[in-house]
XYZ file of C-alpha atoms in Angstrom:
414
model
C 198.201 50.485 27.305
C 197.731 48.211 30.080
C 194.462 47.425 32.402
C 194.440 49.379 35.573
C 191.684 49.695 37.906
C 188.557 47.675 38.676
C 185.461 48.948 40.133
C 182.486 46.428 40.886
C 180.717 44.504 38.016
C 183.994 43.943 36.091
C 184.506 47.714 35.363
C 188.151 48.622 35.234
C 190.217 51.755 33.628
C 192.647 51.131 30.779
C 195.115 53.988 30.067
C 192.388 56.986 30.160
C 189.572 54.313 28.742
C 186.720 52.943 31.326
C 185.767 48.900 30.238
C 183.149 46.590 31.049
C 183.195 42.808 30.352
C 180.421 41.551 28.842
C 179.636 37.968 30.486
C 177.918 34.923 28.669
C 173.805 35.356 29.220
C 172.507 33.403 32.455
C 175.780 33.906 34.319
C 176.225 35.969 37.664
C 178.572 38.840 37.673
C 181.057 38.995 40.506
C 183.877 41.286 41.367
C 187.122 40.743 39.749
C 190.480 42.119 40.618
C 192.851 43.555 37.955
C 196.348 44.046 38.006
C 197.229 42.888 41.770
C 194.400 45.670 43.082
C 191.625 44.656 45.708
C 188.577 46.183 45.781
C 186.623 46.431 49.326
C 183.193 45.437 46.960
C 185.215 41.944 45.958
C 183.713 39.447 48.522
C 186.704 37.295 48.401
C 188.858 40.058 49.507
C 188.943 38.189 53.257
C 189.776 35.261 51.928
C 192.235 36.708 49.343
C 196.222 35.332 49.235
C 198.350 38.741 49.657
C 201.745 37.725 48.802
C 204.525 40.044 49.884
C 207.331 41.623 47.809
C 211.217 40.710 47.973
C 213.442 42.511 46.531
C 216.894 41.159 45.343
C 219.309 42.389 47.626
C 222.246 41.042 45.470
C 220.913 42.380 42.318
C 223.134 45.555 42.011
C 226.012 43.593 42.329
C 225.052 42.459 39.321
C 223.860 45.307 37.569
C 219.949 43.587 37.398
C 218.429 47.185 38.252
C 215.126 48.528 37.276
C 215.028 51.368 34.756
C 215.838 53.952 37.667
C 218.520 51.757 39.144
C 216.573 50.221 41.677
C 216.155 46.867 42.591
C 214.153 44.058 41.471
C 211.602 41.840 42.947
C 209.042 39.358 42.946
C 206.362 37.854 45.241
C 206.686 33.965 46.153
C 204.204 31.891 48.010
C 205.712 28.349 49.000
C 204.088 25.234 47.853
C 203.041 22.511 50.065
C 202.261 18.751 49.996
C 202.411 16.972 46.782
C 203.355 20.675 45.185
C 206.408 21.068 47.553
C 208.716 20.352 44.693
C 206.853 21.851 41.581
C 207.319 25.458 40.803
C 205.541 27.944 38.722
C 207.392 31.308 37.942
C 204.838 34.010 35.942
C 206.757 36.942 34.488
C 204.713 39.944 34.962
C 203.630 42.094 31.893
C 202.611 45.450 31.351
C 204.257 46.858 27.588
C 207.707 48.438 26.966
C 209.045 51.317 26.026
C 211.072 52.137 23.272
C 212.338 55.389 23.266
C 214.170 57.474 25.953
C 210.646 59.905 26.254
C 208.475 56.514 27.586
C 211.304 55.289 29.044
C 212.230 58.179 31.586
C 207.925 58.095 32.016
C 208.217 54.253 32.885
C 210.702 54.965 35.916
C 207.974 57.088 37.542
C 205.558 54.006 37.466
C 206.033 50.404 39.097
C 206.639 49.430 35.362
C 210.559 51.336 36.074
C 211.009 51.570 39.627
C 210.605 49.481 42.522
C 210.031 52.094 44.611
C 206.412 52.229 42.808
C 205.781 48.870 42.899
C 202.727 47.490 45.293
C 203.967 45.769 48.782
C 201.372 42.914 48.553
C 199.672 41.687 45.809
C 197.055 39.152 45.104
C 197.519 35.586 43.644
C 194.745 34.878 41.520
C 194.045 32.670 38.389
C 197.086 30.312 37.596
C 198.527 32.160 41.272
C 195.788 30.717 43.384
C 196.508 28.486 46.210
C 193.263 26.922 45.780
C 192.060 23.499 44.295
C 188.710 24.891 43.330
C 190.202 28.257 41.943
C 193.373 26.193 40.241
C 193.012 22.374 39.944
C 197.023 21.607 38.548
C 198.999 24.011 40.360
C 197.438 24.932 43.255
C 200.089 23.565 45.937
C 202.920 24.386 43.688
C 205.699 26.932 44.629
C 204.000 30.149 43.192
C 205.708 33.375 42.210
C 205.692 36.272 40.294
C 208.792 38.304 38.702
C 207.759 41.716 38.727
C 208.614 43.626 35.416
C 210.747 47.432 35.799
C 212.905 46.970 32.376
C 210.171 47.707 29.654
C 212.314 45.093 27.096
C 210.229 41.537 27.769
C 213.019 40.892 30.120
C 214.939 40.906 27.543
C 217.603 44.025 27.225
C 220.931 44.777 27.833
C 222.336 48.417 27.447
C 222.028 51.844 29.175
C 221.891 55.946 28.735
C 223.677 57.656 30.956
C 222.459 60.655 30.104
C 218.642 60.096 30.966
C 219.870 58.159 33.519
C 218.186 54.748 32.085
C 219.278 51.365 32.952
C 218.235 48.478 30.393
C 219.150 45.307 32.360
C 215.783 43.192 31.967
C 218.164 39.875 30.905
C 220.339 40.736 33.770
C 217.321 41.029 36.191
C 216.037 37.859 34.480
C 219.052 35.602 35.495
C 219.484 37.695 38.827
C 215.786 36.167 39.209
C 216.134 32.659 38.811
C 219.596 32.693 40.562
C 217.942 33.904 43.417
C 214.658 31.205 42.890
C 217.077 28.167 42.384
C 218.488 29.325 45.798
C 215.437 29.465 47.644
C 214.442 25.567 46.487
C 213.666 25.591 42.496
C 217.289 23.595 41.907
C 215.526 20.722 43.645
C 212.528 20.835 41.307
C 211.250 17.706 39.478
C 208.280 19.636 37.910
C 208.451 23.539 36.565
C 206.507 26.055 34.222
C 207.445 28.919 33.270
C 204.594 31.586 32.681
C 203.362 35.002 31.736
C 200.924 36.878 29.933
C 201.450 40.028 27.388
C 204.600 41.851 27.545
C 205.761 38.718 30.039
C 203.732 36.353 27.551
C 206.529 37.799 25.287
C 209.587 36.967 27.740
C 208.590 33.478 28.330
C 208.389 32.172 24.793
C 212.339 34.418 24.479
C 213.279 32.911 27.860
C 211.739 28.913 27.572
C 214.873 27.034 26.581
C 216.905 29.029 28.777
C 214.611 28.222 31.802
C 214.491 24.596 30.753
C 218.420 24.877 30.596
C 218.295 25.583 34.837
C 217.357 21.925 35.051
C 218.277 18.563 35.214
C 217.153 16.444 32.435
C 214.962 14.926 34.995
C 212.976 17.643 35.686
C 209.431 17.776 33.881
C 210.184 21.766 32.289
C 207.928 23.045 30.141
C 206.708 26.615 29.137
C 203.453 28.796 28.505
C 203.008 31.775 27.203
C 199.253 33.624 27.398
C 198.308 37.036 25.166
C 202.173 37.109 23.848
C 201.584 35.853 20.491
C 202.308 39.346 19.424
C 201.822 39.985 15.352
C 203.821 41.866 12.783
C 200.549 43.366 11.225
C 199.645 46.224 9.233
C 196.621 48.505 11.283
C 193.803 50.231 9.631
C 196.178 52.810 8.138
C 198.427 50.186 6.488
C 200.958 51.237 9.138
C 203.144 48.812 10.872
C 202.041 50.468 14.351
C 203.360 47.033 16.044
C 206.930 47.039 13.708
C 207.682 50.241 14.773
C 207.154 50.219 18.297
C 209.339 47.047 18.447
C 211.914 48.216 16.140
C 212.502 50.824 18.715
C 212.600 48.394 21.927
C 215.453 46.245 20.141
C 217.200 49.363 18.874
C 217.173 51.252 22.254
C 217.723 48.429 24.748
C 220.228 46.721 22.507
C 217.788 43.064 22.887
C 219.635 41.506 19.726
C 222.011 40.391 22.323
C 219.556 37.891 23.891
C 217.700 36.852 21.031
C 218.106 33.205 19.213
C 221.093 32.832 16.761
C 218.905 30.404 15.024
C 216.840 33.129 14.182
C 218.601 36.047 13.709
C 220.232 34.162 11.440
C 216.781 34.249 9.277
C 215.461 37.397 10.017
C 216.340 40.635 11.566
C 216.210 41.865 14.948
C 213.065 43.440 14.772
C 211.420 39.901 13.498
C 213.003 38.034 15.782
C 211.398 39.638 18.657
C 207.966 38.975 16.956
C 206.733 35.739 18.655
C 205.643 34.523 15.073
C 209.448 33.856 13.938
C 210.490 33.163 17.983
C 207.944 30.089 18.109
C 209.524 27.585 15.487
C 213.383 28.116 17.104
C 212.125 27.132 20.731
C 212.673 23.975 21.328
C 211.074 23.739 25.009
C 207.421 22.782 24.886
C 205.332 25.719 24.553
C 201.712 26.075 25.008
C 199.949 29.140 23.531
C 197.239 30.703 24.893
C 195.558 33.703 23.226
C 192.219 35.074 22.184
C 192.311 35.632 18.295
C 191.156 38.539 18.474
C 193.485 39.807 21.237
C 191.879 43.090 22.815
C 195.648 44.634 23.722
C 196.158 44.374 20.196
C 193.069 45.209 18.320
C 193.220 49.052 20.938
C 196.965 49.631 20.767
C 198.182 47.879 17.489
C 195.776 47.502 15.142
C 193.615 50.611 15.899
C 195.437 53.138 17.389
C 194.905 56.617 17.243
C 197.647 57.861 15.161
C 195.836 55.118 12.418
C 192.778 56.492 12.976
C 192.577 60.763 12.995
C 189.029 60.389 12.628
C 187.809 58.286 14.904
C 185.927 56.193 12.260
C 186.918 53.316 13.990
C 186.081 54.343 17.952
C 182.536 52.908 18.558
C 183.814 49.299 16.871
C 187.017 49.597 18.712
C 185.784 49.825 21.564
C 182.859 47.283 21.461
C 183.346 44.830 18.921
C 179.086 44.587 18.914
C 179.346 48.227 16.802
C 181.178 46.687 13.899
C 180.277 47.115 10.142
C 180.783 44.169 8.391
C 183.828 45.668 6.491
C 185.350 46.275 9.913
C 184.633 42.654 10.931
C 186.362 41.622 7.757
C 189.996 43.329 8.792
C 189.457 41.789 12.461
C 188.940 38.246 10.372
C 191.681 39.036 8.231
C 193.578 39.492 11.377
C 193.134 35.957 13.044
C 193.842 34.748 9.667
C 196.951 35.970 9.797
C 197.383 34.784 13.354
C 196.407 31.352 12.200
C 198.893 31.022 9.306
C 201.608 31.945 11.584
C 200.390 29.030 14.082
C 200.907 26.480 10.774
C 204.301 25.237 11.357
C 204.070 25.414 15.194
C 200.843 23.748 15.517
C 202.492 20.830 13.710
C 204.678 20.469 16.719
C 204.332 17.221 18.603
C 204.823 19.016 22.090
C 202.907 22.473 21.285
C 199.674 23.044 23.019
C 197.334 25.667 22.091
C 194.052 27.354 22.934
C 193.364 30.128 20.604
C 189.896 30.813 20.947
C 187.624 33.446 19.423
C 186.892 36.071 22.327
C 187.906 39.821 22.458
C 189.854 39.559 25.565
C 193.455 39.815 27.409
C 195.741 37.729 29.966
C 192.787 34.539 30.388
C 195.655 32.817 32.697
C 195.767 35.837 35.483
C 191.807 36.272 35.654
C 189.838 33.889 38.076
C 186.516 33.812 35.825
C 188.678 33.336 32.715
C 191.254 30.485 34.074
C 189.174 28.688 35.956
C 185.208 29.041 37.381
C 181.945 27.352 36.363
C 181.264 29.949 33.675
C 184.784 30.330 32.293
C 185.672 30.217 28.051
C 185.273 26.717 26.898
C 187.019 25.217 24.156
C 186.248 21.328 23.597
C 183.988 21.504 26.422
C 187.249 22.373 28.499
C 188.448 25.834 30.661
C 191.587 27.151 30.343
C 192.833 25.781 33.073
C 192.271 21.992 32.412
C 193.351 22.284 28.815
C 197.130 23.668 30.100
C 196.547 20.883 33.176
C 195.754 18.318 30.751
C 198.677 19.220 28.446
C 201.649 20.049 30.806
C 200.771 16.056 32.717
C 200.978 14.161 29.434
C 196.838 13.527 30.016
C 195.949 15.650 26.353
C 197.968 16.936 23.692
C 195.754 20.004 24.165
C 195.610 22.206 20.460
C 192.470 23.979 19.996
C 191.576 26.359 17.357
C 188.353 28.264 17.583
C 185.620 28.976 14.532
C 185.794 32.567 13.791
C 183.570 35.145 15.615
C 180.663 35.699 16.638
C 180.965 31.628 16.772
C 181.573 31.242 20.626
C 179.025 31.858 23.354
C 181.273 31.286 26.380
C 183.596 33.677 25.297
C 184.057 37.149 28.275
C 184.689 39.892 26.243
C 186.073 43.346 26.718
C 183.824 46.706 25.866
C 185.693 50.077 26.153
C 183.954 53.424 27.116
């Protein structure tokens, strides 16, 4: 499942759903953009940063292709001034696939193939070029690494008979080869970024980023809506388990996952961000709602969990739920919470895990950083990661439970 489409009043599609997002009372609703789409009703449109797409010429030399075989790509907009020399990568998200049936789908999307994948898109959020829009990393070499392996950036394997490529670490360090070329070896600050499925690929990919680097160079890594969980849904199924079992199994991802950890668990655990965490020695800020809307729709409360729909109208608004339903969504950031323990204990972790039903806060303007954005300690996301990537705050913030938080956006599915 992954957000689509916005129409005005923060109405966007999500896989076949419509959703609104329900804004703290006495704030102004504006037009936001989802998912690198402008809207002619968003009045910043004219003003908008429209970054163009590069492909990697020398990727196929290297065998970094998308699923179909094409090349890779991302969108970079240079820094400038005291920024020229800082530079913020975001891995783009947007699921996996994990068997050969979603796979051959994902090569007819911009998820697989290049060939689908938008010509511009817009730099929002922690992308902006814009003091007021992103007060840290404004003037900072910006870019995005688009995502066509459907493995976190993280396989290594191929069928030749569906005529599948599975070369997301190969595209990965076909990525930054091609970055550390173009200026990033001369860093002295960097972050590595991403939200969801690319929220996933940092937290695998952080010590190997810092490992580009110099000792001298300020490296540090966060990860937004990737804390994925290994939790049972509302059938007692292990709808999450299953679906990652069959990423690791298919795209062969063992390869590129921590010894340190395999050595503990299995594959399949190790590509849960809940036994990555404690073997990443990088800093690492999290940033995630608790009750994480991606999950609570696709993980938690799918379908095949659900035959009956007894679950629809509190899946999709969280305002329709009996209290025994609330009670498995606070069971669930319990969970979450108790598999923060050892990592929150960590003298360089950061964390903002607030109590909103929401997705990605670090790509959406109103959610990063605006006058109405969610607060925790009286701070926006975007000055909490500020504050704790410059030394200013050992940002770690836990929320009180739902319905606690007033500032919160949340999503509402149709």
């Amino acid at each position: 499942m992954e957000l689509a489409l916005l129409f005005f009043g923060f109405v966007y599609s999500v896989s076949g759903f419509v959703l609104h997002e329900s804004i703290p009372e006495g704030h102004s609703v504006f037009s936001y953009i989802e998912n690198d789409i402008v809207t002619a009703s968003s009045p910043s449109s004219s003003q908008a940063l429209m970054v163009n797409l590069t492909l990697i010429e020398v990727a196929a030399s290297k065998g970094a292709v998308c699923l179909d075989g094409t090349l890779p790509g991302y969108h970079l907009d240079p820094g400038f001034g005291s920024g020229a020399n800082s530079w913020l990568i975001e891995l783009e998200g947007g699921g996996w696939c994990n068997n050969i049936k979603t796979c051959v789908y994902r090569k007819t999307t911009r998820r697989g193939s290049s060939n689908y994948m938008e010509k511009q898109i817009l730099f929002k959020g922690i992308l902006s070029n814009k003091a007021e829009e992103n007060p840290d990393f404004f003037n900072w070499n910006r870019v995005k690494v688009r995502y066509c392996d459907g493995a976190s950036f993280s396989g290594d394997s191929q069928n030749e008979a569906a005529k599948l490529q599975f070369r997301g670490q190969k595209i990965w360090l076909a990525a930054m080869e091609e970055l550390m070329s173009k200026g990033m070896q001369n860093a002295d600050q960097a972050l590595l970024s991403g939200c969801s499925a690319g929220g996933l690929a940092t937290i695998i990919h952080c010590d190997g980023f810092k490992s580009l680097f110099p000792n001298s160079t300020q490296v540090k890594c966060l990860s937004d809506a990737g804390f994925f969980l290994d939790a049972a849904d509302v059938s007692g199924g292990r709808t999450m388990r299953n679906l990652f079992a069959g990423v690791v199994q298919l795209q062969e991802v063992q390869k590129n996952l921590p010894e340190s950890c395999l050595s503990q668990f299995d594959p399949t655990s190790c590509f849960f961000p809940q036994n990555l965490v404690n073997h990443v020695e990088t800093p690492l800020f999290l940033l995630n709602a608790a009750y994480d809307s991606w999950q609570v729709q696709a993980s938690l409360i799918p379908a095949s969990a659900d035959p009956y729909g007894s679950w629809n109208d509190c899946k999709s608004n969280h305002a329709n739920c009996n209290s025994s339903q609330i009670q498995f969504l606070q069971d669930f950031r319990a969970q979450m919470l108790n598999a923060l323990q050892d990592f929150s204990t960590e003298p360089q972790a950061g964390m903002f895990i607030n109590s909103c039903f929401s997705h990605c806060q670090s790509e959406r303007q109103e959610l990063w950083f605006t006058d109405y954005s969610p607060l925790l300690t009286g701070k926006p996301v975007a000055i909490a990661v500020g504050d704790w990537y410059f030394d200013r705050d050992s940002f770690k913030a836990i929320d009180c439970a739902y319905p606690c938080d007033n500032t919160c956006h949340n999503l509402v599915f149709n």
